[in-house]
Every structure is written in C-alpha cells, then in structure tokens.
GROMACS .gro file of C-alpha atoms in nm:
model
  291
    1MET     CA    1   1.204   1.488  11.045
    2SER     CA    2   0.914   1.736  11.025
    3LEU     CA    3   0.563   1.649  11.138
    4SER     CA    4   0.430   1.693  10.784
    5LEU     CA    5   0.688   1.445  10.653
    6ILE     CA    6   0.593   1.191  10.921
    7ARG     CA    7   0.229   1.231  10.821
    8SER     CA    8   0.312   1.187  10.452
    9HIS     CA    9   0.472   0.850  10.527
   10LEU     CA   10   0.193   0.728  10.757
   11GLN     CA   11  -0.107   0.837  10.547
   12THR     CA   12  -0.025   0.641  10.233
   13ALA     CA   13  -0.098   0.291  10.358
   14GLY     CA   14  -0.419   0.095  10.417
   15GLU     CA   15  -0.723   0.148  10.632
   16HIS     CA   16  -0.715   0.390  10.923
   17LEU     CA   17  -0.617   0.212  11.246
   18GLY     CA   18  -0.643   0.517  11.469
   19ASP     CA   19  -0.426   0.813  11.566
   20MET     CA   20  -0.101   0.869  11.748
   21LEU     CA   21  -0.099   1.186  11.956
   22TRP     CA   22   0.092   1.394  12.205
   23TRP     CA   23   0.024   1.733  12.356
   24THR     CA   24   0.190   2.053  12.469
   25LEU     CA   25   0.034   2.262  12.745
   26GLU     CA   26   0.145   2.624  12.731
   27ASP     CA   27  -0.018   2.917  12.911
   28ALA     CA   28  -0.272   2.656  13.022
   29ARG     CA   29  -0.426   2.832  13.323
   30ILE     CA   30  -0.788   2.898  13.241
   31GLY     CA   31  -1.097   3.017  13.425
   32ARG     CA   32  -1.371   2.765  13.491
   33ASP     CA   33  -1.632   2.957  13.291
   34ARG     CA   34  -1.398   2.988  12.993
   35LEU     CA   35  -1.303   2.619  13.009
   36GLU     CA   36  -1.670   2.517  13.008
   37GLU     CA   37  -1.726   2.744  12.708
   38VAL     CA   38  -1.430   2.595  12.518
   39TRP     CA   39  -1.532   2.240  12.610
   40GLN     CA   40  -1.894   2.288  12.505
   41GLY     CA   41  -1.790   2.465  12.187
   42ALA     CA   42  -1.584   2.162  12.087
   43GLY     CA   43  -1.881   1.931  12.148
   44LEU     CA   44  -1.727   1.739  12.437
   45THR     CA   45  -1.936   1.603  12.722
   46ALA     CA   46  -1.924   1.796  13.049
   47SER     CA   47  -1.855   1.473  13.240
   48LEU     CA   48  -1.499   1.481  13.104
   49LEU     CA   49  -1.425   1.824  13.251
   50PRO     CA   50  -1.202   1.843  13.559
   51GLU     CA   51  -1.377   1.890  13.891
   52PRO     CA   52  -1.455   2.259  13.960
   53PRO     CA   53  -1.199   2.443  14.173
   54THR     CA   54  -1.263   2.430  14.548
   55PRO     CA   55  -1.138   2.658  14.827
   56GLU     CA   56  -0.937   2.376  14.985
   57LYS     CA   57  -0.768   2.287  14.659
   58ALA     CA   58  -0.708   2.657  14.587
   59LEU     CA   59  -0.535   2.700  14.922
   60ARG     CA   60  -0.317   2.392  14.888
   61THR     CA   61  -0.208   2.496  14.538
   62ALA     CA   62  -0.148   2.855  14.649
   63VAL     CA   63   0.072   2.733  14.935
   64ARG     CA   64   0.268   2.501  14.707
   65GLU     CA   65   0.329   2.779  14.455
   66ALA     CA   66   0.418   3.036  14.722
   67GLN     CA   67   0.679   2.799  14.865
   68VAL     CA   68   0.874   2.785  14.536
   69GLY     CA   69   1.192   2.992  14.549
   70GLN     CA   70   1.170   3.077  14.918
   71GLN     CA   71   1.503   3.099  15.100
   72GLY     CA   72   1.491   3.056  15.476
   73HIS     CA   73   1.113   3.018  15.500
   74LEU     CA   74   0.888   2.714  15.500
   75ILE     CA   75   0.511   2.679  15.477
   76ARG     CA   76   0.390   2.382  15.678
   77LEU     CA   77   0.053   2.226  15.743
   78GLY     CA   78  -0.026   2.296  16.106
   79LYS     CA   79  -0.378   2.160  16.139
   80GLU     CA   80  -0.646   1.988  15.936
   81ASP     CA   81  -0.982   1.880  16.074
   82ASP     CA   82  -1.352   1.911  15.995
   83ASP     CA   83  -1.353   2.278  16.099
   84GLU     CA   84  -1.045   2.427  15.938
   85ILE     CA   85  -0.714   2.391  15.759
   86VAL     CA   86  -0.421   2.589  15.897
   87PHE     CA   87  -0.080   2.651  15.741
   88ALA     CA   88   0.210   2.807  15.930
   89VAL     CA   89   0.476   3.032  15.776
   90VAL     CA   90   0.801   2.941  15.952
   91GLU     CA   91   1.144   3.104  15.944
   92GLU     CA   92   1.431   2.858  15.938
   93LEU     CA   93   1.729   2.977  16.145
   94ARG     CA   94   2.084   2.836  16.124
   95ASP     CA   95   2.352   2.939  16.373
   96GLY     CA   96   2.658   2.836  16.172
   97SER     CA   97   2.743   2.552  16.410
   98GLY     CA   98   2.510   2.301  16.252
   99ASN     CA   99   2.209   2.387  16.465
  100VAL     CA  100   1.875   2.463  16.304
  101SER     CA  101   1.576   2.619  16.476
  102TYR     CA  102   1.240   2.741  16.359
  103ARG     CA  103   1.027   3.043  16.442
  104GLN     CA  104   0.667   3.077  16.333
  105GLU     CA  105   0.593   3.415  16.176
  106ALA     CA  106   0.234   3.378  16.056
  107ARG     CA  107  -0.059   3.145  16.022
  108VAL     CA  108  -0.311   3.117  15.739
  109ALA     CA  109  -0.642   2.945  15.806
  110LEU     CA  110  -0.932   2.837  15.589
  111ARG     CA  111  -1.251   2.779  15.785
  112ARG     CA  112  -1.467   2.525  15.607
  113ALA     CA  113  -1.785   2.703  15.715
  114ALA     CA  114  -1.666   3.024  15.549
  115ALA     CA  115  -1.461   2.875  15.271
  116ALA     CA  116  -1.444   3.175  15.040
  117SER     CA  117  -1.194   3.369  15.252
  118LEU     CA  118  -0.874   3.319  15.448
  119GLU     CA  119  -0.792   3.426  15.803
  120THR     CA  120  -0.442   3.525  15.913
  121ASP     CA  121  -0.266   3.681  16.208
  122ALA     CA  122  -0.013   3.858  15.982
  123PRO     CA  123  -0.191   4.010  15.682
  124ASP     CA  124   0.111   4.222  15.583
  125HIS     CA  125   0.358   3.932  15.571
  126ASP     CA  126   0.498   3.900  15.217
  127ILE     CA  127   0.441   3.525  15.197
  128VAL     CA  128   0.090   3.556  15.341
  129ARG     CA  129   0.006   3.819  15.078
  130THR     CA  130   0.137   3.588  14.805
  131VAL     CA  131  -0.070   3.297  14.936
  132ARG     CA  132  -0.382   3.513  14.955
  133GLU     CA  133  -0.338   3.653  14.602
  134ARG     CA  134  -0.288   3.310  14.451
  135PHE     CA  135  -0.575   3.163  14.655
  136GLU     CA  136  -0.821   3.424  14.531
  137ARG     CA  137  -0.717   3.367  14.171
  138LEU     CA  138  -0.727   2.989  14.201
  139LEU     CA  139  -1.083   2.989  14.339
  140THR     CA  140  -1.206   3.021  13.980
  141THR     CA  141  -0.904   2.906  13.780
  142HIS     CA  142  -0.785   2.565  13.660
  143THR     CA  143  -0.413   2.486  13.661
  144PRO     CA  144  -0.222   2.299  13.389
  145ASP     CA  145  -0.236   1.990  13.612
  146ASP     CA  146  -0.616   2.007  13.602
  147ILE     CA  147  -0.610   2.025  13.223
  148ARG     CA  148  -0.363   1.737  13.203
  149ARG     CA  149  -0.590   1.520  13.418
  150ALA     CA  150  -0.888   1.608  13.198
  151LEU     CA  151  -0.690   1.505  12.889
  152VAL     CA  152  -0.594   1.170  13.043
  153LYS     CA  153  -0.955   1.112  13.154
  154THR     CA  154  -1.086   1.187  12.806
  155LEU     CA  155  -0.829   0.962  12.641
  156ALA     CA  156  -0.917   0.682  12.883
  157SER     CA  157  -1.279   0.713  12.769
  158CYS     CA  158  -1.146   0.665  12.414
  159ALA     CA  159  -0.967   0.337  12.501
  160ALA     CA  160  -0.631   0.507  12.443
  161VAL     CA  161  -0.310   0.307  12.473
  162THR     CA  162   0.009   0.460  12.615
  163LEU     CA  163   0.291   0.415  12.365
  164ARG     CA  164   0.566   0.538  12.597
  165GLU     CA  165   0.641   0.398  12.940
  166HIS     CA  166   0.591   0.726  13.123
  167GLY     CA  167   0.298   0.848  12.912
  168GLY     CA  168   0.284   1.150  12.687
  169VAL     CA  169   0.237   0.962  12.357
  170TYR     CA  170  -0.086   0.770  12.296
  171TRP     CA  171  -0.270   0.572  12.031
  172VAL     CA  172  -0.647   0.617  12.004
  173PRO     CA  173  -0.841   0.356  11.801
  174THR     CA  174  -1.024   0.477  11.491
  175PRO     CA  175  -1.381   0.457  11.636
  176PHE     CA  176  -1.287   0.754  11.859
  177ALA     CA  177  -1.131   0.968  11.585
  178ASP     CA  178  -1.411   1.224  11.606
  179THR     CA  179  -1.386   1.259  11.985
  180LEU     CA  180  -1.010   1.299  11.959
  181ARG     CA  181  -1.043   1.582  11.710
  182ARG     CA  182  -1.301   1.751  11.930
  183LEU     CA  183  -1.050   1.729  12.214
  184GLN     CA  184  -0.784   1.876  11.986
  185ALA     CA  185  -1.014   2.171  11.911
  186ALA     CA  186  -1.082   2.226  12.282
  187VAL     CA  187  -0.714   2.220  12.379
  188ALA     CA  188  -0.636   2.471  12.103
  189GLY     CA  189  -0.861   2.714  12.292
  190ILE     CA  190  -0.655   2.690  12.613
  191GLY     CA  191  -0.373   2.941  12.594
  192ALA     CA  192  -0.110   2.835  12.341
  193SER     CA  193  -0.169   2.463  12.405
  194ARG     CA  194  -0.205   2.204  12.132
  195ILE     CA  195  -0.255   1.838  12.055
  196ASP     CA  196  -0.062   1.695  11.761
  197ILE     CA  197  -0.231   1.405  11.581
  198VAL     CA  198  -0.069   1.165  11.334
  199PRO     CA  199  -0.311   0.922  11.165
  200ILE     CA  200  -0.188   0.562  11.160
  201HIS     CA  201  -0.283   0.343  10.866
  202ALA     CA  202  -0.263  -0.031  10.821
  203THR     CA  203   0.081  -0.174  10.752
  204PRO     CA  204   0.228  -0.492  10.898
  205GLU     CA  205   0.470  -0.285  11.105
  206ALA     CA  206   0.202  -0.050  11.238
  207ALA     CA  207  -0.037  -0.334  11.322
  208LYS     CA  208   0.235  -0.525  11.507
  209ALA     CA  209   0.361  -0.226  11.704
  210LEU     CA  210   0.012  -0.111  11.805
  211GLY     CA  211  -0.099  -0.468  11.870
  212ASP     CA  212   0.189  -0.530  12.107
  213ALA     CA  213   0.116  -0.204  12.293
  214ALA     CA  214  -0.257  -0.279  12.315
  215ARG     CA  215  -0.199  -0.635  12.436
  216SER     CA  216   0.045  -0.513  12.700
  217ALA     CA  217  -0.206  -0.252  12.820
  218LEU     CA  218  -0.479  -0.515  12.856
  219GLU     CA  219  -0.249  -0.753  13.041
  220GLU     CA  220  -0.140  -0.479  13.282
  221ASP     CA  221  -0.502  -0.381  13.353
  222LEU     CA  222  -0.598  -0.744  13.410
  223ALA     CA  223  -0.300  -0.806  13.642
  224ALA     CA  224  -0.383  -0.494  13.846
  225LEU     CA  225  -0.746  -0.601  13.884
  226SER     CA  226  -0.645  -0.956  13.979
  227SER     CA  227  -0.411  -0.828  14.252
  228GLU     CA  228  -0.679  -0.595  14.384
  229ILE     CA  229  -0.945  -0.867  14.403
  230GLU     CA  230  -0.700  -1.101  14.576
  231ALA     CA  231  -0.652  -0.832  14.840
  232PHE     CA  232  -1.031  -0.794  14.868
  233LEU     CA  233  -1.064  -1.168  14.931
  234GLN     CA  234  -0.818  -1.139  15.220
  235GLU     CA  235  -0.975  -0.822  15.358
  236PRO     CA  236  -1.311  -0.725  15.200
  237PRO     CA  237  -1.365  -0.351  15.155
  238ASP     CA  238  -1.613  -0.180  15.385
  239ARG     CA  239  -1.819  -0.022  15.110
  240VAL     CA  240  -2.044  -0.218  14.875
  241SER     CA  241  -1.994   0.057  14.615
  242THR     CA  242  -1.625  -0.037  14.593
  243LEU     CA  243  -1.722  -0.386  14.479
  244THR     CA  244  -1.995  -0.274  14.240
  245ARG     CA  245  -1.753  -0.032  14.076
  246ARG     CA  246  -1.517  -0.322  14.011
  247LEU     CA  247  -1.793  -0.509  13.828
  248ALA     CA  248  -1.832  -0.204  13.604
  249THR     CA  249  -1.455  -0.197  13.551
  250PHE     CA  250  -1.462  -0.561  13.437
  251GLY     CA  251  -1.723  -0.470  13.177
  252GLU     CA  252  -1.515  -0.175  13.055
  253LEU     CA  253  -1.210  -0.398  13.017
  254ARG     CA  254  -1.411  -0.654  12.815
  255SER     CA  255  -1.535  -0.376  12.585
  256LYS     CA  256  -1.183  -0.243  12.540
  257ALA     CA  257  -1.054  -0.592  12.456
  258ARG     CA  258  -1.328  -0.638  12.196
  259LEU     CA  259  -1.242  -0.301  12.042
  260TYR     CA  260  -0.871  -0.379  12.018
  261HIS     CA  261  -0.953  -0.716  11.866
  262SER     CA  262  -1.178  -0.562  11.602
  263VAL     CA  263  -0.920  -0.301  11.501
  264LEU     CA  264  -0.593  -0.493  11.545
  265GLN     CA  265  -0.696  -0.859  11.591
  266VAL     CA  266  -0.537  -0.838  11.936
  267LYS     CA  267  -0.632  -1.111  12.178
  268VAL     CA  268  -0.522  -1.169  12.537
  269SER     CA  269  -0.518  -1.536  12.624
  270ASP     CA  270  -0.797  -1.636  12.867
  271LEU     CA  271  -0.896  -1.274  12.934
  272ASP     CA  272  -1.269  -1.354  12.938
  273ALA     CA  273  -1.215  -1.659  13.161
  274LYS     CA  274  -1.007  -1.456  13.406
  275LEU     CA  275  -1.265  -1.178  13.414
  276ASP     CA  276  -1.540  -1.436  13.470
  277GLU     CA  277  -1.345  -1.571  13.767
  278LEU     CA  278  -1.291  -1.222  13.911
  279THR     CA  279  -1.661  -1.148  13.863
  280ARG     CA  280  -1.755  -1.460  14.059
  281HIS     CA  281  -1.526  -1.355  14.344
  282VAL     CA  282  -1.678  -1.006  14.360
  283GLU     CA  283  -2.034  -1.137  14.339
  284GLY     CA  284  -1.951  -1.376  14.623
  285LEU     CA  285  -1.825  -1.087  14.837
  286LEU     CA  286  -2.141  -0.889  14.759
  287GLN     CA  287  -2.362  -1.183  14.859
  288ALA     CA  288  -2.165  -1.222  15.183
  289LYS     CA  289  -2.226  -0.856  15.267
  290ALA     CA  290  -2.595  -0.884  15.181
  291SER     CA  291  -2.636  -1.177  15.419
   0.00000   0.00000   0.00000
C-alpha cells in the first residue's frame, strides 16, 4: 500500500490526534556549521542539537571505523587517563597449530592538552593514516548516530510515544504538530534523509491503539523511576543534582500524562499518588543531605 493511500484513509476521520512518523537517514554525515544552519533555518531550538564534536569522540569514532574490514589487525585501547588516550595497532599472528600471538606495530595518542592533533610512532602505517584522516574529518563533522540521537531527543521533547518495541515508529500528539514539521524540514536538509509523517485522526480504532501505547509508555516510565528511587533509598547518590533532576523528571511525567489524557483520555491508575510518594522520598533524601 502506498504512503499516499495510507494518508487518504487516515485523513478522512475526525479531529487530529497527532502524527505517526518514521525516518530514513541517508548520506547523513554533516558538518557542525551546516547542521546549525539547517536547524536554525527550520526554526528549531539550538538546545535540541547534538553536542558539538570533540577530539576524543572524533578519535574513538575514527578508530571504530578504521577497524571495520581489517584482516589480521586489531586496534586496541592501550591507555586512558587525564593526560592522554592511546590506541595500539596490533598485528594478530596465527601459527596454524592453534596458537595466537600479537605484535604491536604502531601507537596513536591524543594528548588532552593539545587535543587538535594526534601523535604516532608510525605515521606511514596504513591504518594509522586511515585513523588520522577520519579523525581530522570528524573534528567538525556529525555522524548519522549523532543525528539519530538528536531526532530522539527532539521527539522526547514532543512527548512522543514509541509504537514499535525497538523504536523507529512514533506517535507525536497534535500540540507538537508544528515542531514535528519543523524537524521534518531540518532532516530534509541533511543529505538524502527524510521524515515521513502520517496524520492520525479520531476513530475508535485509532484512539484505542494510541491510548494503549501511551498508557504503556507512562507505566514503563513510572516503573523505571520507582525502581531507581528504591535503589536511591538503599544507597543514596553522592550528588544532590542527581536527586533534583529526578524531581524535574517527575514534573515532566505529570505533564506528559496530562497531555495524553487531554488528547486520548488516557489515564494511568494512581499515577499522581505514586509520583507524590516518589517526590516525598526524594525530598527526604535531600533533607538528609542538607542536615
């Protein structure tokens, strides 16, 4: 069934309940400056952008990519401390009798004090050259994984509900329809990537399916928070900020529950009472730390 035919069936019912969406990332590597331009041009807030590339992340990604397809060579983390990160290029040797040995051929180091460049004892080694080339490119470039994380972060800010167990298909409530379409415009500016949107309108079947998914999402969030706070009661976290962030999370979950209720009449039994109880626990832990 074509996408246009699906839309024709779903756009003929009652009031707009929100949008179903999925995305395809293709040729999704993009420079930081260009991504900021695309993001701003679509009218999205900068807080939803992925974190800027860093030398450490660039090196780790370059190593991971350089390892792909290698036969007989490994790239292993040799050292990581406050001063530097060192990777070793190792040849794997097999003698035909079941014995395996390793011989280091090169090292690649990133000194944190001079984080824009790499140091190596074998600059002409093929794998070292590959790592260096990818590192230099990744210093200013976002990967598809970065874009994917930005999409998930933006959808979370829109109270999106995952409609498939392993993600990939989401429902976004109607109050965030404008933000979703801004996101669609931004993604269209990243290579050949796209977000497909199918508006969902009110029918008994649609309301039930979305309601079940929304209720399940709320219950999962509440269960995860309850388990976390139980662990905090057994062993309080060291940082006060960890507890204060949980209070903010409780408020976000209440707001999401109210939104789902207003759009779909979804209600999770005793959600407010459970959140009140969790709030009392966290406030008690904060008072204990203050004293």
